C-alpha cells in the first residue's frame, strides 16, 4: 500500500478506524467509505477488517500487543503504515482540575523532555513493530 488511493480499493467493511478520531475525519474528508468501531483494538480484532486507519504509534502498539509467530518461528508484523497526507495527530495530558501548580509543572516538563522520552520509551518498540523506512525521517 502506498497511500489513500490504495485504501479506496477495499470495500467499506474492510476499512476501519475508531469513531470520533482524526483518522475518521480524514477518511470523511477524502470521501473514503469505511466503518468505525469504539476502539482501534476492536477494528484490529475484526477478522473482516483488512485496513485499520490510525497513527504510527498506535499501530506500533497494536503490533506489539498482537504479535504472532510465523510457521518458521519468526515474528511477523500484522500491520503496515501508510502515510496519509495532511493529517496531524495531537496528544494530550489529563490533569486534575483546579491544580494550577501541577498544570504549570506539566506544561513546562513536556516540551523540555518530549524527544528524549519518546526515544527512550518508544523508539525500540517502533523499530520492532513498524517498517524501518518510516523511522528514517
XYZ file of C-alpha atoms in Angstrom:
137
model
C 0.000 0.000 0.000
C 1.276 3.410 -0.904
C -1.483 5.833 0.029
C -5.123 6.783 0.144
C -5.837 5.621 -3.423
C -4.802 2.076 -2.477
C -7.137 2.184 0.521
C -10.079 3.140 -1.708
C -9.796 -0.268 -3.402
C -11.162 -2.002 -0.295
C -14.866 -2.471 0.461
C -16.356 -0.348 3.232
C -16.408 -3.214 5.754
C -12.683 -3.868 5.208
C -11.592 -0.337 6.256
C -11.952 0.599 9.920
C -10.990 3.355 12.323
C -12.040 4.498 15.781
C -15.202 6.570 15.934
C -14.546 10.262 16.596
C -10.842 10.046 15.690
C -8.829 12.360 13.456
C -8.459 9.344 11.167
C -12.238 9.207 10.792
C -12.287 12.920 9.976
C -9.599 12.327 7.344
C -11.487 9.447 5.716
C -14.648 11.547 5.574
C -12.743 14.484 4.063
C -11.215 12.182 1.445
C -14.623 10.583 0.787
C -13.416 7.080 1.665
C -16.273 4.796 2.657
C -15.354 2.989 5.892
C -16.686 1.501 9.095
C -15.998 2.642 12.661
C -15.740 0.877 15.977
C -15.374 2.112 19.541
C -11.602 1.471 19.524
C -8.704 0.671 17.206
C -8.312 -2.657 19.020
C -11.876 -3.595 18.026
C -11.031 -2.763 14.413
C -7.841 -4.824 14.712
C -9.640 -7.833 16.181
C -12.333 -7.916 13.482
C -11.231 -10.629 11.060
C -13.167 -8.940 8.219
C -11.138 -5.720 8.544
C -8.042 -5.535 6.359
C -7.114 -1.869 6.885
C -7.004 -0.099 10.256
C -6.531 3.648 9.857
C -4.637 5.234 12.739
C -1.320 6.911 13.505
C 2.056 5.191 13.613
C 2.468 4.919 17.368
C -0.959 3.340 17.849
C -0.231 0.870 15.049
C 3.111 0.007 16.692
C 1.267 -0.633 19.952
C -1.299 -2.844 18.221
C 1.500 -4.774 16.561
C 3.245 -5.229 19.906
C 0.115 -6.436 21.682
C -0.805 -8.794 18.874
C 2.493 -10.334 17.794
C 2.276 -13.802 16.411
C 4.766 -16.344 15.181
C 5.097 -17.464 11.584
C 5.430 -21.159 10.841
C 9.216 -20.842 10.934
C 9.330 -19.279 14.383
C 9.990 -15.759 13.117
C 7.968 -12.884 14.451
C 5.724 -11.237 11.894
C 4.091 -7.809 11.714
C 0.350 -7.753 11.277
C 0.225 -4.084 10.304
C 1.681 -1.742 7.752
C 1.846 2.047 7.934
C 0.517 4.127 5.069
C 1.298 7.805 5.382
C -1.885 9.842 4.989
C -1.092 13.318 3.693
C -2.441 16.277 5.608
C -3.136 14.528 8.903
C -1.951 15.688 12.298
C -2.290 13.596 15.427
C -2.431 15.646 18.608
C -1.833 14.175 22.038
C -2.901 15.484 25.399
C -2.314 15.008 29.077
C -5.171 14.630 31.525
C -4.771 16.716 34.671
C -6.824 17.064 37.824
C -8.939 20.198 37.543
C -8.024 23.039 39.843
C -4.347 22.202 40.415
C -2.514 25.158 38.844
C 0.923 24.162 40.154
C 0.731 20.652 38.667
C -0.609 22.110 35.414
C 2.287 24.597 35.276
C 4.922 21.923 36.008
C 3.419 19.508 33.484
C 3.289 22.147 30.741
C 6.936 23.029 31.412
C 8.148 19.417 31.518
C 6.547 18.066 28.341
C 8.284 20.241 25.722
C 11.596 20.006 27.552
C 11.778 16.216 27.635
C 9.376 15.144 24.885
C 12.012 13.994 22.392
C 14.126 12.155 24.956
C 11.051 10.475 26.470
C 9.857 9.326 23.063
C 13.271 7.954 22.104
C 13.752 6.285 25.499
C 10.308 4.719 25.755
C 9.039 4.237 22.218
C 11.938 4.019 19.775
C 12.680 0.319 20.328
C 9.002 -0.599 20.083
C 8.647 1.423 16.887
C 11.743 -0.153 15.337
C 10.447 -3.618 16.110
C 6.870 -3.078 15.012
C 6.980 -0.614 12.127
C 8.698 -0.607 8.776
C 12.269 0.692 9.105
C 11.944 3.191 6.250
C 9.238 5.048 8.183
C 11.590 5.651 11.075
C 14.207 7.383 8.950
C 12.732 10.862 8.620
